[in-house]
PDB file of C-alpha atoms in Angstrom:
ATOM      1  CA  UNK A   1      -1.324 -58.392-152.811  1.00 82.00           C
ATOM      2  CA  UNK A   2      -2.103 -57.122-149.343  1.00 88.00           C
ATOM      3  CA  UNK A   3      -5.167 -56.297-147.281  1.00 88.00           C
ATOM      4  CA  UNK A   4      -8.254 -58.214-146.338  1.00 88.00           C
ATOM      5  CA  UNK A   5      -8.126 -61.741-147.737  1.00 88.00           C
ATOM      6  CA  UNK A   6     -11.734 -61.659-148.968  1.00 91.00           C
ATOM      7  CA  UNK A   7     -11.269 -58.286-150.691  1.00 91.00           C
ATOM      8  CA  UNK A   8      -8.043 -59.397-152.348  1.00 89.00           C
ATOM      9  CA  UNK A   9      -9.483 -62.667-153.587  1.00 92.00           C
ATOM     10  CA  UNK A  10     -12.754 -61.170-154.814  1.00 94.00           C
ATOM     11  CA  UNK A  11     -11.257 -58.226-156.698  1.00 93.00           C
ATOM     12  CA  UNK A  12      -8.514 -60.366-158.231  1.00 93.00           C
ATOM     13  CA  UNK A  13     -11.162 -62.691-159.644  1.00 95.00           C
ATOM     14  CA  UNK A  14     -13.316 -59.754-160.712  1.00 95.00           C
ATOM     15  CA  UNK A  15     -10.410 -58.250-162.644  1.00 96.00           C
ATOM     16  CA  UNK A  16      -9.742 -61.629-164.258  1.00 96.00           C
ATOM     17  CA  UNK A  17     -13.346 -61.778-165.475  1.00 97.00           C
ATOM     18  CA  UNK A  18     -13.161 -58.223-166.852  1.00 96.00           C
ATOM     19  CA  UNK A  19      -9.884 -58.963-168.642  1.00 96.00           C
ATOM     20  CA  UNK A  20     -11.267 -62.162-170.165  1.00 97.00           C
ATOM     21  CA  UNK A  21     -14.387 -60.297-171.357  1.00 97.00           C
ATOM     22  CA  UNK A  22     -12.134 -57.693-172.984  1.00 97.00           C
ATOM     23  CA  UNK A  23     -10.123 -60.443-174.701  1.00 96.00           C
ATOM     24  CA  UNK A  24     -13.244 -62.156-176.037  1.00 98.00           C
ATOM     25  CA  UNK A  25     -14.708 -58.903-177.340  1.00 97.00           C
ATOM     26  CA  UNK A  26     -11.540 -57.457-178.887  1.00 97.00           C
ATOM     27  CA  UNK A  27      -9.738 -60.692-179.919  1.00 97.00           C
ATOM     28  CA  UNK A  28      -6.571 -59.603-178.102  1.00 95.00           C
ATOM     29  CA  UNK A  29      -5.314 -59.436-174.574  1.00 94.00           C
ATOM     30  CA  UNK A  30      -5.819 -56.288-172.551  1.00 96.00           C
ATOM     31  CA  UNK A  31      -2.727 -54.169-171.863  1.00 97.00           C
ATOM     32  CA  UNK A  32      -1.222 -54.052-168.389  1.00 97.00           C
ATOM     33  CA  UNK A  33      -2.002 -50.341-168.269  1.00 97.00           C
ATOM     34  CA  UNK A  34      -5.667 -50.880-169.174  1.00 97.00           C
ATOM     35  CA  UNK A  35      -6.054 -53.776-166.721  1.00 97.00           C
ATOM     36  CA  UNK A  36      -4.686 -51.619-163.900  1.00 97.00           C
ATOM     37  CA  UNK A  37      -7.032 -48.807-164.914  1.00 97.00           C
ATOM     38  CA  UNK A  38     -10.012 -51.190-164.909  1.00 96.00           C
ATOM     39  CA  UNK A  39      -9.186 -52.271-161.367  1.00 96.00           C
ATOM     40  CA  UNK A  40      -8.549 -48.709-160.161  1.00 97.00           C
ATOM     41  CA  UNK A  41     -11.835 -47.451-161.632  1.00 96.00           C
ATOM     42  CA  UNK A  42     -13.780 -50.359-160.181  1.00 95.00           C
ATOM     43  CA  UNK A  43     -12.264 -49.902-156.717  1.00 95.00           C
ATOM     44  CA  UNK A  44     -12.717 -46.125-156.826  1.00 96.00           C
ATOM     45  CA  UNK A  45     -16.466 -46.653-157.153  1.00 95.00           C
ATOM     46  CA  UNK A  46     -16.311 -48.372-153.725  1.00 94.00           C
ATOM     47  CA  UNK A  47     -14.091 -45.707-152.121  1.00 93.00           C
ATOM     48  CA  UNK A  48     -14.922 -45.107-148.478  1.00 92.00           C
ATOM     49  CA  UNK A  49     -16.890 -48.334-148.125  1.00 94.00           C
ATOM     50  CA  UNK A  50     -14.334 -50.216-146.047  1.00 92.00           C
ATOM     51  CA  UNK A  51     -12.405 -52.176-148.668  1.00 92.00           C
ATOM     52  CA  UNK A  52      -8.850 -53.052-147.709  1.00 93.00           C
ATOM     53  CA  UNK A  53      -6.559 -53.945-150.575  1.00 93.00           C
ATOM     54  CA  UNK A  54      -3.281 -52.996-152.200  1.00 93.00           C
ATOM     55  CA  UNK A  55      -1.909 -54.895-155.165  1.00 94.00           C
ATOM     56  CA  UNK A  56       0.557 -54.854-158.008  1.00 95.00           C
ATOM     57  CA  UNK A  57      -0.640 -55.425-161.556  1.00 96.00           C
ATOM     58  CA  UNK A  58       2.275 -56.746-163.584  1.00 96.00           C
ATOM     59  CA  UNK A  59       2.662 -58.085-167.083  1.00 95.00           C
ATOM     60  CA  UNK A  60       4.131 -57.721-170.538  1.00 95.00           C
ATOM     61  CA  UNK A  61       2.227 -56.347-173.495  1.00 94.00           C
ATOM     62  CA  UNK A  62       2.894 -54.559-176.810  1.00 94.00           C
ATOM     63  CA  UNK A  63       4.408 -51.638-174.850  1.00 94.00           C
ATOM     64  CA  UNK A  64       6.833 -53.932-173.015  1.00 94.00           C
ATOM     65  CA  UNK A  65       6.901 -54.736-169.313  1.00 95.00           C
ATOM     66  CA  UNK A  66       4.407 -52.952-167.078  1.00 96.00           C
ATOM     67  CA  UNK A  67       4.036 -52.618-163.320  1.00 96.00           C
ATOM     68  CA  UNK A  68       1.304 -50.692-161.499  1.00 97.00           C
ATOM     69  CA  UNK A  69       0.276 -50.303-157.881  1.00 96.00           C
ATOM     70  CA  UNK A  70      -3.490 -50.142-157.253  1.00 96.00           C
ATOM     71  CA  UNK A  71      -5.223 -49.782-153.898  1.00 95.00           C
ATOM     72  CA  UNK A  72      -8.752 -49.963-152.519  1.00 93.00           C
ATOM     73  CA  UNK A  73      -9.165 -46.169-152.737  1.00 94.00           C
ATOM     74  CA  UNK A  74      -8.642 -46.321-156.498  1.00 94.00           C
ATOM     75  CA  UNK A  75      -5.094 -44.948-156.417  1.00 96.00           C
ATOM     76  CA  UNK A  76      -3.067 -46.160-159.404  1.00 97.00           C
ATOM     77  CA  UNK A  77       0.672 -45.583-159.810  1.00 97.00           C
ATOM     78  CA  UNK A  78       3.060 -46.777-162.517  1.00 97.00           C
ATOM     79  CA  UNK A  79       6.522 -47.768-161.348  1.00 95.00           C
ATOM     80  CA  UNK A  80       9.543 -50.026-161.623  1.00 92.00           C
ATOM     81  CA  UNK A  81       9.706 -51.390-158.049  1.00 93.00           C
ATOM     82  CA  UNK A  82       6.859 -51.778-155.545  1.00 93.00           C
ATOM     83  CA  UNK A  83       6.199 -53.493-152.277  1.00 93.00           C
ATOM     84  CA  UNK A  84       2.732 -53.586-150.735  1.00 92.00           C
ATOM     85  CA  UNK A  85       1.346 -54.429-147.326  1.00 89.00           C
ATOM     86  CA  UNK A  86       2.260 -53.972-143.707  1.00 90.00           C
ATOM     87  CA  UNK A  87       5.665 -55.621-144.186  1.00 91.00           C
ATOM     88  CA  UNK A  88       6.526 -53.507-147.212  1.00 92.00           C
ATOM     89  CA  UNK A  89       8.851 -51.165-145.317  1.00 93.00           C
ATOM     90  CA  UNK A  90      11.075 -54.103-144.432  1.00 93.00           C
ATOM     91  CA  UNK A  91      11.017 -55.309-148.028  1.00 94.00           C
ATOM     92  CA  UNK A  92      11.852 -51.818-149.289  1.00 94.00           C
ATOM     93  CA  UNK A  93      14.906 -51.776-147.024  1.00 94.00           C
ATOM     94  CA  UNK A  94      16.259 -54.840-148.819  1.00 95.00           C
ATOM     95  CA  UNK A  95      15.167 -53.622-152.268  1.00 95.00           C
ATOM     96  CA  UNK A  96      16.752 -50.192-151.762  1.00 95.00           C
ATOM     97  CA  UNK A  97      20.017 -51.817-150.775  1.00 94.00           C
ATOM     98  CA  UNK A  98      20.209 -54.391-153.572  1.00 95.00           C
ATOM     99  CA  UNK A  99      18.245 -53.108-156.571  1.00 95.00           C
ATOM    100  CA  UNK A 100      20.086 -52.126-159.764  1.00 94.00           C
ATOM    101  CA  UNK A 101      18.684 -51.616-163.252  1.00 92.00           C
ATOM    102  CA  UNK A 102      21.016 -54.243-164.691  1.00 95.00           C
ATOM    103  CA  UNK A 103      20.202 -57.187-162.391  1.00 95.00           C
ATOM    104  CA  UNK A 104      20.392 -60.590-164.050  1.00 96.00           C
ATOM    105  CA  UNK A 105      17.148 -62.586-163.697  1.00 94.00           C
ATOM    106  CA  UNK A 106      18.744 -64.877-161.094  1.00 95.00           C
ATOM    107  CA  UNK A 107      19.912 -61.870-159.065  1.00 97.00           C
ATOM    108  CA  UNK A 108      16.464 -60.267-159.284  1.00 95.00           C
ATOM    109  CA  UNK A 109      14.784 -63.482-158.111  1.00 95.00           C
ATOM    110  CA  UNK A 110      17.116 -63.730-155.117  1.00 96.00           C
ATOM    111  CA  UNK A 111      16.634 -60.037-154.265  1.00 96.00           C
ATOM    112  CA  UNK A 112      12.854 -60.430-154.386  1.00 95.00           C
ATOM    113  CA  UNK A 113      13.047 -63.598-152.338  1.00 95.00           C
ATOM    114  CA  UNK A 114      15.181 -61.936-149.679  1.00 94.00           C
ATOM    115  CA  UNK A 115      12.961 -58.826-149.584  1.00 95.00           C
ATOM    116  CA  UNK A 116       9.794 -60.868-149.098  1.00 93.00           C
ATOM    117  CA  UNK A 117      11.511 -63.050-146.486  1.00 93.00           C
ATOM    118  CA  UNK A 118      12.458 -59.983-144.433  1.00 92.00           C
ATOM    119  CA  UNK A 119       8.908 -58.634-144.661  1.00 92.00           C
ATOM    120  CA  UNK A 120       7.466 -61.935-143.431  1.00 90.00           C
ATOM    121  CA  UNK A 121      10.074 -62.297-140.679  1.00 88.00           C
ATOM    122  CA  UNK A 122       9.605 -58.788-139.272  1.00 86.00           C
ATOM    123  CA  UNK A 123       5.845 -58.467-139.784  1.00 86.00           C
ATOM    124  CA  UNK A 124       3.636 -61.106-138.189  1.00 82.00           C
ATOM    125  CA  UNK A 125       0.711 -60.581-140.586  1.00 84.00           C
ATOM    126  CA  UNK A 126       2.714 -60.730-143.822  1.00 83.00           C
ATOM    127  CA  UNK A 127       2.224 -64.450-144.251  1.00 81.00           C
ATOM    128  CA  UNK A 128       4.691 -67.283-144.265  1.00 85.00           C
ATOM    129  CA  UNK A 129       5.224 -68.033-147.941  1.00 89.00           C
ATOM    130  CA  UNK A 130       7.683 -66.389-150.298  1.00 92.00           C
ATOM    131  CA  UNK A 131       6.563 -66.682-153.932  1.00 92.00           C
ATOM    132  CA  UNK A 132       8.624 -65.179-156.748  1.00 93.00           C
ATOM    133  CA  UNK A 133       7.465 -64.940-160.366  1.00 94.00           C
ATOM    134  CA  UNK A 134       9.390 -64.010-163.513  1.00 94.00           C
ATOM    135  CA  UNK A 135       7.489 -62.146-166.227  1.00 94.00           C
ATOM    136  CA  UNK A 136       8.742 -62.095-169.811  1.00 93.00           C
ATOM    137  CA  UNK A 137       7.243 -61.523-173.258  1.00 93.00           C
ATOM    138  CA  UNK A 138       6.271 -65.214-173.272  1.00 93.00           C
ATOM    139  CA  UNK A 139       4.270 -64.957-170.033  1.00 91.00           C
ATOM    140  CA  UNK A 140       4.949 -65.587-166.367  1.00 92.00           C
ATOM    141  CA  UNK A 141       6.663 -68.401-164.531  1.00 94.00           C
ATOM    142  CA  UNK A 142       6.625 -69.153-160.825  1.00 95.00           C
ATOM    143  CA  UNK A 143      10.323 -69.394-160.065  1.00 94.00           C
ATOM    144  CA  UNK A 144      10.293 -69.940-156.314  1.00 89.00           C
ATOM    145  CA  UNK A 145       7.854 -70.856-153.594  1.00 92.00           C
ATOM    146  CA  UNK A 146       9.526 -71.064-150.207  1.00 93.00           C
ATOM    147  CA  UNK A 147       8.433 -71.256-146.603  1.00 91.00           C
ATOM    148  CA  UNK A 148       9.755 -68.262-144.644  1.00 90.00           C
ATOM    149  CA  UNK A 149      11.063 -70.511-141.854  1.00 88.00           C
ATOM    150  CA  UNK A 150      13.146 -72.470-144.368  1.00 90.00           C
ATOM    151  CA  UNK A 151      14.602 -69.232-145.713  1.00 91.00           C
ATOM    152  CA  UNK A 152      15.413 -68.072-142.200  1.00 87.00           C
ATOM    153  CA  UNK A 153      17.476 -71.226-141.710  1.00 86.00           C
ATOM    154  CA  UNK A 154      19.102 -70.692-145.121  1.00 89.00           C
ATOM    155  CA  UNK A 155      19.988 -67.026-144.591  1.00 87.00           C
ATOM    156  CA  UNK A 156      20.916 -67.389-140.914  1.00 85.00           C
ATOM    157  CA  UNK A 157      22.074 -70.999-140.383  1.00 82.00           C
ATOM    158  CA  UNK A 158      23.365 -70.035-136.956  1.00 78.00           C
ATOM    159  CA  UNK A 159      20.749 -68.101-135.016  1.00 67.00           C
ATOM    160  CA  UNK A 160      23.382 -65.803-133.572  1.00 66.00           C
ATOM    161  CA  UNK A 161      24.039 -64.388-137.066  1.00 67.00           C
ATOM    162  CA  UNK A 162      20.634 -62.710-137.214  1.00 69.00           C
ATOM    163  CA  UNK A 163      20.639 -59.033-136.150  1.00 68.00           C
ATOM    164  CA  UNK A 164      17.710 -59.566-133.753  1.00 68.00           C
ATOM    165  CA  UNK A 165      19.546 -62.228-131.752  1.00 65.00           C
ATOM    166  CA  UNK A 166      20.612 -61.115-128.335  1.00 58.00           C
ATOM    167  CA  UNK A 167      24.309 -61.387-127.735  1.00 57.00           C
ATOM    168  CA  UNK A 168      25.428 -63.221-124.597  1.00 59.00           C
ATOM    169  CA  UNK A 169      26.457 -60.923-121.789  1.00 58.00           C
ATOM    170  CA  UNK A 170      29.404 -61.557-119.501  1.00 55.00           C
TER     171      UNK A 170
END
């Protein structure tokens, strides 16, 4: 989720309320596709009013896994891999290099972790926490929650290994 903190928090809660109302009325959970459409339609009705938000709606329903990108203009896109926010270009660089369709869950978690780390390292407003979730038919699990500074020390234990480190001159 990226954008204005208040917009992100409010619309996430709003979508949760709409999804719960659907579940109570229909006696089943809403599909990922329908939840993303609800959010897109709601946000579209506020188009041009200064909202700032981009998010991924992810889950698993009767159709299998689902992933959608939705933004504050009401744009909605189905996909397999997304990154949102000002640091997303850095994350995409890592994802483009390491993503394969046959990644094992552990490999996917590490790829996501590394992609988010690079976004937070290169982009000052991308936050300082790297959270990775795994979604299956049984639901979601938070797999990792790391501080970006700790990951920097893990990935580059010697500062000189990082590509942004200046090399000593003679």
